[in-house]
């Protein structure tokens, strides 16, 4: 946890996109101060599975952070915010359009208070353009960024993907931008504003579909198993087609349950060996599949033959047949598969943690492996757990000052006085 040691982040973000970004940076050693209003991040109470405890929605996105609660509606709370701004390298937010401005803290004001600070901002559609004031959520971003229209089968409805490409994908983009801006700040002494729109992030993750969009103006897409033609306009939903130069698809295996599938990629170099194994010399010499262009044209029949062979094997047994033939393949792994997988556990991608409210739970691990500074994953903070610690350690406040600020309602909503 040395890579970002010495970098301090004031994290005002909430829900998923921002917290994903700040959790990754915390795992790389940044001191992330989660700056919450007195009610806390809304996800603390959403989808609760343990009464009166922070939800998994919160704990799985906020590891390795310190929590401070501040009431920004009080003058004293705003002063604490300003003092923290001056001590931080990065400030992050994913409020709706104009929220920070209404508190009196536009980017221009923040930059004036601390010219070296980098500001990271996540918006649904950015701060400019006709969509700037629209609200966005994960599936809205998938819909408007091109992912939904290209996911599923042509005769069915568009589908969202289970991967949170709108929220978590945007958080990853923001982390890259913040690190680049920090690098420039260290060189020039001047911070900058880093914005990532969820719609923009989804578009970037769909770039191969925009490749195909342009190819369609000149030709049919021969690798697709569904009909395409020049000038058809939108890239179609291609089911489980690989979407690349090599043919790929999911093959159903026994006992034919919802996740009993093996994804198989038929590369040019492996066809002869694969054909010999599943259909003998007759299939290996079948003119319908002789070259990749032939297999593309007749791919639905090729997949039918492979599926017919696979019906007597489980996905793992079929994988064991294909691996010695150098056929790229992988089983469709459900959440239970992954939670109990030796490979996943061995790479610290499913990590058990303990929490004072909820007890033991499992967290997805750090996907970025740094050889010289491996991540150490620690539990998420309870609401306001580190308020006094941050005020003393970061701002140098003494007990008397903290006490007077508490009395003034800087860290909580003051109780209503009786009439």
CSV table of C-alpha atoms in Angstrom, one decimal:
chain,number,residue,atom,x,y,z
A,1,UNK,CA,0.0,0.0,0.0
A,2,UNK,CA,2.8,2.4,-0.8
A,3,UNK,CA,2.0,3.4,-4.4
A,4,UNK,CA,-0.2,6.4,-3.4
A,5,UNK,CA,1.2,7.0,0.1
A,6,UNK,CA,1.0,10.7,0.9
A,7,UNK,CA,-1.9,11.3,-1.4
A,8,UNK,CA,-5.0,12.5,0.5
A,9,UNK,CA,-8.5,12.4,-1.1
A,10,UNK,CA,-11.6,14.3,0.1
A,11,UNK,CA,-14.3,11.9,-1.2
A,12,UNK,CA,-17.7,13.4,-1.3
A,13,UNK,CA,-19.0,10.8,-3.8
A,14,UNK,CA,-21.7,8.4,-2.9
A,15,UNK,CA,-23.5,5.3,-4.2
A,16,UNK,CA,-21.3,3.4,-6.7
A,17,UNK,CA,-19.4,5.2,-9.4
A,18,UNK,CA,-17.3,7.5,-7.2
A,19,UNK,CA,-16.8,5.1,-4.3
A,20,UNK,CA,-15.5,2.5,-6.8
A,21,UNK,CA,-12.8,4.9,-7.9
A,22,UNK,CA,-11.8,6.0,-4.4
A,23,UNK,CA,-11.8,2.5,-3.1
A,24,UNK,CA,-9.2,1.5,-5.7
A,25,UNK,CA,-7.1,4.5,-4.9
A,26,UNK,CA,-7.4,3.7,-1.2
A,27,UNK,CA,-6.2,0.1,-1.9
A,28,UNK,CA,-3.2,1.7,-3.6
A,29,UNK,CA,-2.3,3.6,-0.5
A,30,UNK,CA,-4.2,6.9,-0.7
A,31,UNK,CA,-5.7,8.3,2.5
A,32,UNK,CA,-9.4,8.6,1.5
A,33,UNK,CA,-11.6,10.7,3.8
A,34,UNK,CA,-15.2,9.8,3.1
A,35,UNK,CA,-17.0,13.1,3.6
A,36,UNK,CA,-20.6,12.3,4.5
A,37,UNK,CA,-23.6,14.4,5.5
A,38,UNK,CA,-25.0,13.5,9.0
A,39,UNK,CA,-27.4,11.0,7.4
A,40,UNK,CA,-24.5,9.2,5.6
A,41,UNK,CA,-24.2,7.7,2.2
A,42,UNK,CA,-27.6,6.5,1.1
A,43,UNK,CA,-26.3,3.0,0.3
A,44,UNK,CA,-25.6,2.4,4.0
A,45,UNK,CA,-29.3,1.6,4.4
A,46,UNK,CA,-30.1,0.2,1.0
A,47,UNK,CA,-30.7,-3.5,0.4
A,48,UNK,CA,-29.9,-4.3,4.0
A,49,UNK,CA,-29.5,-8.0,4.9
A,50,UNK,CA,-28.5,-7.4,8.5
A,51,UNK,CA,-30.8,-5.2,10.6
A,52,UNK,CA,-29.2,-1.9,11.8
A,53,UNK,CA,-25.9,-2.6,10.0
A,54,UNK,CA,-24.4,-1.0,7.0
A,55,UNK,CA,-25.5,-2.8,3.9
A,56,UNK,CA,-23.2,-4.9,1.6
A,57,UNK,CA,-24.0,-2.3,-1.0
A,58,UNK,CA,-22.0,0.2,1.1
A,59,UNK,CA,-19.3,-2.1,2.7
A,60,UNK,CA,-18.2,-3.6,-0.6
A,61,UNK,CA,-17.5,-0.1,-2.1
A,62,UNK,CA,-16.0,1.7,0.8
A,63,UNK,CA,-13.1,-0.4,2.2
A,64,UNK,CA,-9.9,1.3,3.5
A,65,UNK,CA,-11.6,4.7,3.9
A,66,UNK,CA,-12.1,7.0,6.9
A,67,UNK,CA,-15.5,8.5,7.5
A,68,UNK,CA,-16.2,12.0,8.8
A,69,UNK,CA,-19.7,13.5,9.0
A,70,UNK,CA,-20.1,17.2,8.3
A,71,UNK,CA,-23.2,19.3,8.2
A,72,UNK,CA,-22.6,21.6,5.1
A,73,UNK,CA,-25.8,23.5,5.9
A,74,UNK,CA,-24.0,25.1,8.9
A,75,UNK,CA,-21.4,27.9,8.6
A,76,UNK,CA,-19.1,25.8,10.9
A,77,UNK,CA,-19.4,22.7,8.8
A,78,UNK,CA,-18.5,24.7,5.7
A,79,UNK,CA,-15.4,26.0,7.4
A,80,UNK,CA,-14.4,22.4,8.2
A,81,UNK,CA,-14.9,21.6,4.5
A,82,UNK,CA,-12.7,24.5,3.5
A,83,UNK,CA,-10.0,23.5,6.0
A,84,UNK,CA,-10.0,20.0,4.6
A,85,UNK,CA,-9.9,21.2,1.0
A,86,UNK,CA,-6.6,23.0,1.8
A,87,UNK,CA,-5.1,19.8,3.1
A,88,UNK,CA,-6.1,17.4,0.3
A,89,UNK,CA,-4.6,16.6,-3.1
A,90,UNK,CA,-7.9,15.4,-4.7
A,91,UNK,CA,-11.6,16.2,-4.1
A,92,UNK,CA,-14.2,13.9,-5.6
A,93,UNK,CA,-17.9,14.3,-6.1
A,94,UNK,CA,-20.8,12.8,-8.0
A,95,UNK,CA,-23.7,15.1,-7.0
A,96,UNK,CA,-26.4,16.1,-9.3
A,97,UNK,CA,-25.7,19.1,-11.6
A,98,UNK,CA,-25.2,22.3,-9.6
A,99,UNK,CA,-25.4,20.8,-6.1
A,100,UNK,CA,-21.9,21.9,-5.0
A,101,UNK,CA,-22.4,25.3,-6.7
A,102,UNK,CA,-25.4,25.9,-4.5
A,103,UNK,CA,-23.3,25.3,-1.4
A,104,UNK,CA,-21.0,28.1,-2.7
A,105,UNK,CA,-18.2,25.8,-3.9
A,106,UNK,CA,-17.9,25.9,-7.7
A,107,UNK,CA,-14.7,24.5,-9.3
A,108,UNK,CA,-13.5,28.0,-9.7
A,109,UNK,CA,-14.0,28.7,-5.9
A,110,UNK,CA,-12.3,25.3,-5.0
A,111,UNK,CA,-9.4,26.0,-7.3
A,112,UNK,CA,-9.0,29.5,-5.7
A,113,UNK,CA,-9.0,28.0,-2.2
A,114,UNK,CA,-6.4,25.4,-3.2
A,115,UNK,CA,-4.7,25.9,-6.6
A,116,UNK,CA,-2.9,22.5,-6.3
A,117,UNK,CA,-6.1,20.4,-5.8
A,118,UNK,CA,-7.4,18.1,-8.5
A,119,UNK,CA,-11.1,17.8,-8.7
A,120,UNK,CA,-12.8,14.6,-9.9
A,121,UNK,CA,-16.4,14.9,-11.0
A,122,UNK,CA,-18.7,12.1,-12.2
A,123,UNK,CA,-21.9,13.2,-14.0
A,124,UNK,CA,-24.5,11.2,-15.9
A,125,UNK,CA,-23.9,13.1,-19.1
A,126,UNK,CA,-21.3,15.7,-18.3
A,127,UNK,CA,-21.6,19.4,-17.5
A,128,UNK,CA,-22.1,20.5,-21.1
A,129,UNK,CA,-24.6,19.5,-23.9
A,130,UNK,CA,-28.3,19.1,-24.2
A,131,UNK,CA,-28.4,16.2,-21.7
A,132,UNK,CA,-26.3,17.9,-19.0
A,133,UNK,CA,-29.2,18.3,-16.6
A,134,UNK,CA,-30.7,14.8,-17.0
A,135,UNK,CA,-30.4,12.3,-14.1
A,136,UNK,CA,-28.6,9.1,-14.9
A,137,UNK,CA,-28.4,5.6,-13.3
A,138,UNK,CA,-26.5,2.5,-14.2
A,139,UNK,CA,-29.0,1.2,-16.7
A,140,UNK,CA,-29.8,4.6,-18.2
A,141,UNK,CA,-26.1,5.0,-19.0
A,142,UNK,CA,-26.0,1.5,-20.6
A,143,UNK,CA,-29.1,2.4,-22.6
A,144,UNK,CA,-27.7,5.8,-23.8
A,145,UNK,CA,-24.1,4.7,-24.3
A,146,UNK,CA,-24.7,2.0,-26.9
A,147,UNK,CA,-24.4,-1.1,-24.7
A,148,UNK,CA,-28.1,-2.1,-24.5
A,149,UNK,CA,-28.8,-1.9,-28.2
A,150,UNK,CA,-26.0,-4.3,-28.9
A,151,UNK,CA,-26.7,-6.8,-26.1
A,152,UNK,CA,-29.2,-9.7,-26.5
A,153,UNK,CA,-30.7,-11.3,-29.7
A,154,UNK,CA,-32.2,-9.4,-32.6
A,155,UNK,CA,-35.7,-10.7,-32.1
A,156,UNK,CA,-35.7,-10.0,-28.4
A,157,UNK,CA,-35.6,-6.9,-26.2
A,158,UNK,CA,-32.3,-5.1,-25.6
A,159,UNK,CA,-30.6,-6.3,-22.4
A,160,UNK,CA,-28.5,-4.6,-19.7
A,161,UNK,CA,-25.3,-6.4,-18.8
A,162,UNK,CA,-24.7,-7.7,-15.3
A,163,UNK,CA,-21.3,-5.9,-15.2
A,164,UNK,CA,-21.8,-2.4,-13.8
A,165,UNK,CA,-20.2,-0.7,-16.8
A,166,UNK,CA,-22.1,2.6,-16.2
A,167,UNK,CA,-21.2,3.1,-12.6
A,168,UNK,CA,-18.0,1.0,-11.9
A,169,UNK,CA,-16.8,1.5,-15.4
A,170,UNK,CA,-17.0,5.3,-15.0
A,171,UNK,CA,-15.2,5.0,-11.6
A,172,UNK,CA,-12.3,3.2,-13.4
A,173,UNK,CA,-12.1,6.0,-16.0
A,174,UNK,CA,-12.1,8.6,-13.3
A,175,UNK,CA,-9.2,6.9,-11.5
A,176,UNK,CA,-7.1,7.1,-14.6
A,177,UNK,CA,-7.9,10.7,-15.1
A,178,UNK,CA,-7.2,11.6,-11.5
A,179,UNK,CA,-3.8,9.9,-11.5
A,180,UNK,CA,-2.9,11.7,-14.8
A,181,UNK,CA,-3.9,15.0,-13.3
A,182,UNK,CA,-1.9,14.4,-10.2
A,183,UNK,CA,1.1,13.6,-12.4
A,184,UNK,CA,0.7,16.9,-14.2
A,185,UNK,CA,0.1,18.8,-10.9
A,186,UNK,CA,3.4,17.5,-9.5
A,187,UNK,CA,5.1,18.8,-12.6
A,188,UNK,CA,3.3,22.2,-12.9
A,189,UNK,CA,2.1,22.9,-9.4
A,190,UNK,CA,-1.5,23.5,-10.7
A,191,UNK,CA,-4.5,21.2,-10.2
A,192,UNK,CA,-7.3,20.8,-12.7
A,193,UNK,CA,-10.9,19.6,-13.1
A,194,UNK,CA,-11.4,16.0,-14.2
A,195,UNK,CA,-14.8,15.1,-15.5
A,196,UNK,CA,-16.1,11.7,-16.6
A,197,UNK,CA,-19.7,11.3,-17.8
A,198,UNK,CA,-21.3,7.9,-17.4
A,199,UNK,CA,-22.6,7.9,-21.0
A,200,UNK,CA,-19.1,8.7,-22.3
A,201,UNK,CA,-17.6,5.9,-20.3
A,202,UNK,CA,-20.1,3.4,-21.7
A,203,UNK,CA,-19.4,4.5,-25.2
A,204,UNK,CA,-15.7,4.0,-24.7
A,205,UNK,CA,-16.4,0.4,-23.4
A,206,UNK,CA,-18.5,-0.2,-26.5
A,207,UNK,CA,-15.8,0.9,-29.0
A,208,UNK,CA,-15.8,-2.3,-31.0
A,209,UNK,CA,-19.4,-1.8,-31.7
A,210,UNK,CA,-18.6,1.6,-33.2
A,211,UNK,CA,-15.9,-0.2,-35.2
A,212,UNK,CA,-18.7,-2.4,-36.6
A,213,UNK,CA,-21.0,0.6,-37.1
A,214,UNK,CA,-18.5,2.0,-39.6
A,215,UNK,CA,-17.8,-1.3,-41.3
A,216,UNK,CA,-21.5,-1.6,-41.9
A,217,UNK,CA,-21.4,1.4,-44.3
A,218,UNK,CA,-19.1,-0.7,-46.6
A,219,UNK,CA,-19.9,-4.4,-46.1
A,220,UNK,CA,-21.9,-7.0,-44.2
A,221,UNK,CA,-20.4,-8.3,-40.9
A,222,UNK,CA,-19.4,-11.8,-41.9
A,223,UNK,CA,-18.4,-12.8,-38.3
A,224,UNK,CA,-22.0,-12.2,-37.0
A,225,UNK,CA,-24.3,-15.3,-36.8
A,226,UNK,CA,-27.3,-13.1,-37.5
A,227,UNK,CA,-28.0,-11.6,-40.9
A,228,UNK,CA,-26.3,-8.2,-41.6
A,229,UNK,CA,-26.0,-6.1,-44.8
A,230,UNK,CA,-24.3,-3.0,-46.0
A,231,UNK,CA,-26.1,0.1,-45.0
A,232,UNK,CA,-28.3,-1.5,-42.4
A,233,UNK,CA,-27.5,1.3,-39.9
A,234,UNK,CA,-27.5,0.1,-36.4
A,235,UNK,CA,-25.1,-2.7,-35.3
A,236,UNK,CA,-27.4,-5.6,-34.4
A,237,UNK,CA,-27.6,-7.6,-31.2
A,238,UNK,CA,-25.4,-10.6,-31.9
A,239,UNK,CA,-26.3,-12.9,-29.0
A,240,UNK,CA,-23.2,-14.7,-27.8
A,241,UNK,CA,-21.1,-14.0,-30.9
A,242,UNK,CA,-17.5,-13.2,-30.0
A,243,UNK,CA,-17.6,-9.9,-31.8
A,244,UNK,CA,-14.0,-10.3,-32.9
A,245,UNK,CA,-12.1,-11.7,-35.9
A,246,UNK,CA,-12.4,-15.3,-34.5
A,247,UNK,CA,-15.8,-17.1,-34.2
A,248,UNK,CA,-17.0,-17.7,-30.6
A,249,UNK,CA,-20.1,-18.8,-28.9
A,250,UNK,CA,-21.5,-20.4,-25.7
A,251,UNK,CA,-22.1,-24.1,-25.9
A,252,UNK,CA,-24.7,-25.7,-23.6
A,253,UNK,CA,-23.4,-28.7,-21.6
A,254,UNK,CA,-25.0,-31.3,-19.3
A,255,UNK,CA,-26.9,-31.2,-17.0
A,256,UNK,CA,-28.1,-28.2,-19.1
A,257,UNK,CA,-28.9,-25.8,-16.2
A,258,UNK,CA,-28.8,-22.0,-16.5
A,259,UNK,CA,-25.0,-21.8,-16.1
A,260,UNK,CA,-24.0,-25.1,-17.7
A,261,UNK,CA,-22.3,-23.4,-20.7
A,262,UNK,CA,-18.8,-23.3,-22.0
A,263,UNK,CA,-17.7,-20.4,-24.1
A,264,UNK,CA,-15.6,-21.6,-27.1
A,265,UNK,CA,-13.5,-19.7,-29.6
A,266,UNK,CA,-12.8,-21.4,-32.8
A,267,UNK,CA,-9.5,-20.0,-34.1
A,268,UNK,CA,-8.2,-20.7,-37.5
A,269,UNK,CA,-5.3,-22.6,-36.2
A,270,UNK,CA,-7.3,-25.0,-34.0
A,271,UNK,CA,-10.1,-25.9,-36.4
A,272,UNK,CA,-8.6,-29.1,-37.8
A,273,UNK,CA,-7.8,-30.6,-34.4
A,274,UNK,CA,-11.2,-29.6,-33.0
A,275,UNK,CA,-13.0,-31.0,-36.0
A,276,UNK,CA,-11.1,-34.3,-35.8
A,277,UNK,CA,-11.9,-34.6,-32.1
A,278,UNK,CA,-15.7,-34.0,-32.4
A,279,UNK,CA,-16.4,-35.4,-35.9
A,280,UNK,CA,-13.4,-37.3,-37.1
A,281,UNK,CA,-11.8,-37.0,-40.5
A,282,UNK,CA,-15.2,-36.4,-42.3
A,283,UNK,CA,-15.7,-33.1,-40.4
A,284,UNK,CA,-12.1,-32.1,-40.7
A,285,UNK,CA,-12.4,-32.3,-44.5
A,286,UNK,CA,-15.9,-31.0,-44.8
A,287,UNK,CA,-15.8,-28.2,-47.4
A,288,UNK,CA,-18.5,-26.2,-45.5
A,289,UNK,CA,-15.9,-25.5,-42.8
A,290,UNK,CA,-12.6,-25.7,-44.7
A,291,UNK,CA,-11.6,-22.0,-44.3
A,292,UNK,CA,-12.6,-19.3,-41.8
A,293,UNK,CA,-14.8,-17.6,-44.5
A,294,UNK,CA,-16.6,-20.9,-44.9
A,295,UNK,CA,-17.1,-21.3,-41.2
A,296,UNK,CA,-18.4,-17.8,-40.9
A,297,UNK,CA,-20.9,-18.5,-43.6
A,298,UNK,CA,-22.0,-21.8,-42.1
A,299,UNK,CA,-21.3,-21.0,-38.4
A,300,UNK,CA,-24.8,-21.8,-37.2
A,301,UNK,CA,-24.4,-25.4,-38.4
A,302,UNK,CA,-20.8,-25.5,-37.0
A,303,UNK,CA,-22.2,-24.5,-33.6
A,304,UNK,CA,-24.9,-27.1,-33.8
A,305,UNK,CA,-22.4,-29.9,-34.4
A,306,UNK,CA,-20.2,-28.7,-31.5
A,307,UNK,CA,-23.3,-28.5,-29.2
A,308,UNK,CA,-24.4,-32.0,-30.2
A,309,UNK,CA,-20.9,-33.3,-29.2
A,310,UNK,CA,-20.9,-31.4,-25.9
A,311,UNK,CA,-24.3,-32.6,-24.7
A,312,UNK,CA,-22.8,-35.6,-23.0
A,313,UNK,CA,-20.2,-33.6,-21.1
A,314,UNK,CA,-20.3,-31.1,-18.2
A,315,UNK,CA,-18.8,-27.7,-18.9
A,316,UNK,CA,-15.6,-28.7,-17.0
A,317,UNK,CA,-15.3,-32.0,-18.8
A,318,UNK,CA,-15.7,-30.3,-22.2
A,319,UNK,CA,-13.1,-27.8,-21.2
A,320,UNK,CA,-10.7,-30.6,-20.3
A,321,UNK,CA,-11.2,-32.0,-23.8
A,322,UNK,CA,-10.6,-28.7,-25.5
A,323,UNK,CA,-7.6,-27.4,-23.5
A,324,UNK,CA,-5.1,-30.0,-24.9
A,325,UNK,CA,-6.2,-28.9,-28.4
A,326,UNK,CA,-5.3,-25.3,-27.5
A,327,UNK,CA,-8.9,-24.2,-28.1
A,328,UNK,CA,-9.6,-21.0,-26.1
A,329,UNK,CA,-12.6,-21.7,-23.8
A,330,UNK,CA,-14.0,-21.0,-20.4
A,331,UNK,CA,-17.0,-22.1,-18.4
A,332,UNK,CA,-19.8,-19.6,-17.6
A,333,UNK,CA,-19.1,-19.2,-13.9
A,334,UNK,CA,-22.0,-18.2,-11.7
A,335,UNK,CA,-21.5,-16.2,-8.5
A,336,UNK,CA,-21.4,-19.4,-6.4
A,337,UNK,CA,-18.8,-20.8,-8.8
A,338,UNK,CA,-16.6,-17.8,-8.4
A,339,UNK,CA,-17.1,-17.4,-4.6
A,340,UNK,CA,-15.7,-21.0,-4.2
A,341,UNK,CA,-13.1,-21.0,-6.9
A,342,UNK,CA,-9.5,-22.0,-6.0
A,343,UNK,CA,-8.1,-19.7,-8.7
A,344,UNK,CA,-10.1,-16.7,-7.4
A,345,UNK,CA,-9.2,-17.3,-3.8
A,346,UNK,CA,-5.6,-17.8,-4.7
A,347,UNK,CA,-5.5,-14.4,-6.3
A,348,UNK,CA,-7.1,-12.7,-3.3
A,349,UNK,CA,-10.2,-11.8,-5.4
A,350,UNK,CA,-12.6,-13.0,-2.8
A,351,UNK,CA,-11.6,-11.7,0.6
A,352,UNK,CA,-13.2,-12.2,4.0
A,353,UNK,CA,-13.5,-9.2,6.3
A,354,UNK,CA,-15.0,-8.5,9.7
A,355,UNK,CA,-17.3,-5.5,10.5
A,356,UNK,CA,-18.3,-4.3,14.0
A,357,UNK,CA,-22.0,-4.1,13.0
A,358,UNK,CA,-22.6,-6.9,10.5
A,359,UNK,CA,-19.8,-9.4,11.4
A,360,UNK,CA,-18.1,-11.4,8.6
A,361,UNK,CA,-18.6,-10.7,5.0
A,362,UNK,CA,-16.8,-11.2,1.7
A,363,UNK,CA,-15.5,-8.5,-0.5
A,364,UNK,CA,-14.3,-8.6,-4.1
A,365,UNK,CA,-10.5,-8.1,-4.0
A,366,UNK,CA,-8.1,-5.7,-5.7
A,367,UNK,CA,-7.9,-6.5,-9.4
A,368,UNK,CA,-4.7,-4.4,-10.0
A,369,UNK,CA,-1.7,-6.3,-8.7
A,370,UNK,CA,1.3,-4.2,-7.8
A,371,UNK,CA,4.4,-6.3,-7.0
A,372,UNK,CA,6.1,-3.7,-4.9
A,373,UNK,CA,3.1,-2.5,-3.0
A,374,UNK,CA,0.3,-5.1,-2.8
A,375,UNK,CA,-3.1,-4.0,-1.5
A,376,UNK,CA,-4.2,-4.8,2.1
A,377,UNK,CA,-7.9,-4.7,2.2
A,378,UNK,CA,-9.5,-3.3,5.4
A,379,UNK,CA,-13.2,-3.0,6.3
A,380,UNK,CA,-15.4,-0.1,5.5
A,381,UNK,CA,-15.9,2.7,8.1
A,382,UNK,CA,-19.0,3.1,10.2
A,383,UNK,CA,-20.7,6.4,9.8
A,384,UNK,CA,-18.6,9.2,11.2
A,385,UNK,CA,-16.2,6.7,12.8
A,386,UNK,CA,-13.1,8.8,12.1
A,387,UNK,CA,-14.5,12.4,12.6
A,388,UNK,CA,-12.4,13.2,15.7
A,389,UNK,CA,-9.4,11.4,14.3
A,390,UNK,CA,-9.4,13.4,11.0
A,391,UNK,CA,-10.1,16.7,12.7
A,392,UNK,CA,-7.1,16.2,15.1
A,393,UNK,CA,-4.6,14.5,12.7
A,394,UNK,CA,-5.3,16.3,9.5
A,395,UNK,CA,-6.5,19.7,10.6
A,396,UNK,CA,-4.8,19.9,14.0
A,397,UNK,CA,-8.0,20.8,15.9
A,398,UNK,CA,-7.8,20.4,19.7
A,399,UNK,CA,-10.5,18.9,21.9
A,400,UNK,CA,-11.9,22.3,22.8
A,401,UNK,CA,-12.3,23.4,19.2
A,402,UNK,CA,-13.9,20.1,18.3
A,403,UNK,CA,-16.3,20.3,21.2
A,404,UNK,CA,-17.4,23.8,20.3
A,405,UNK,CA,-17.9,22.8,16.7
A,406,UNK,CA,-20.0,19.8,17.8
A,407,UNK,CA,-22.1,22.1,19.9
A,408,UNK,CA,-22.7,24.4,16.9
A,409,UNK,CA,-23.9,21.4,14.8
A,410,UNK,CA,-20.9,21.2,12.4
A,411,UNK,CA,-21.0,17.4,12.3
A,412,UNK,CA,-24.6,16.6,12.9
A,413,UNK,CA,-28.1,17.9,12.4
A,414,UNK,CA,-28.8,19.8,15.7
A,415,UNK,CA,-31.8,18.6,17.6
A,416,UNK,CA,-34.9,20.7,17.1
A,417,UNK,CA,-35.7,23.0,20.0
A,418,UNK,CA,-39.0,22.6,21.8
A,419,UNK,CA,-41.4,25.4,20.9
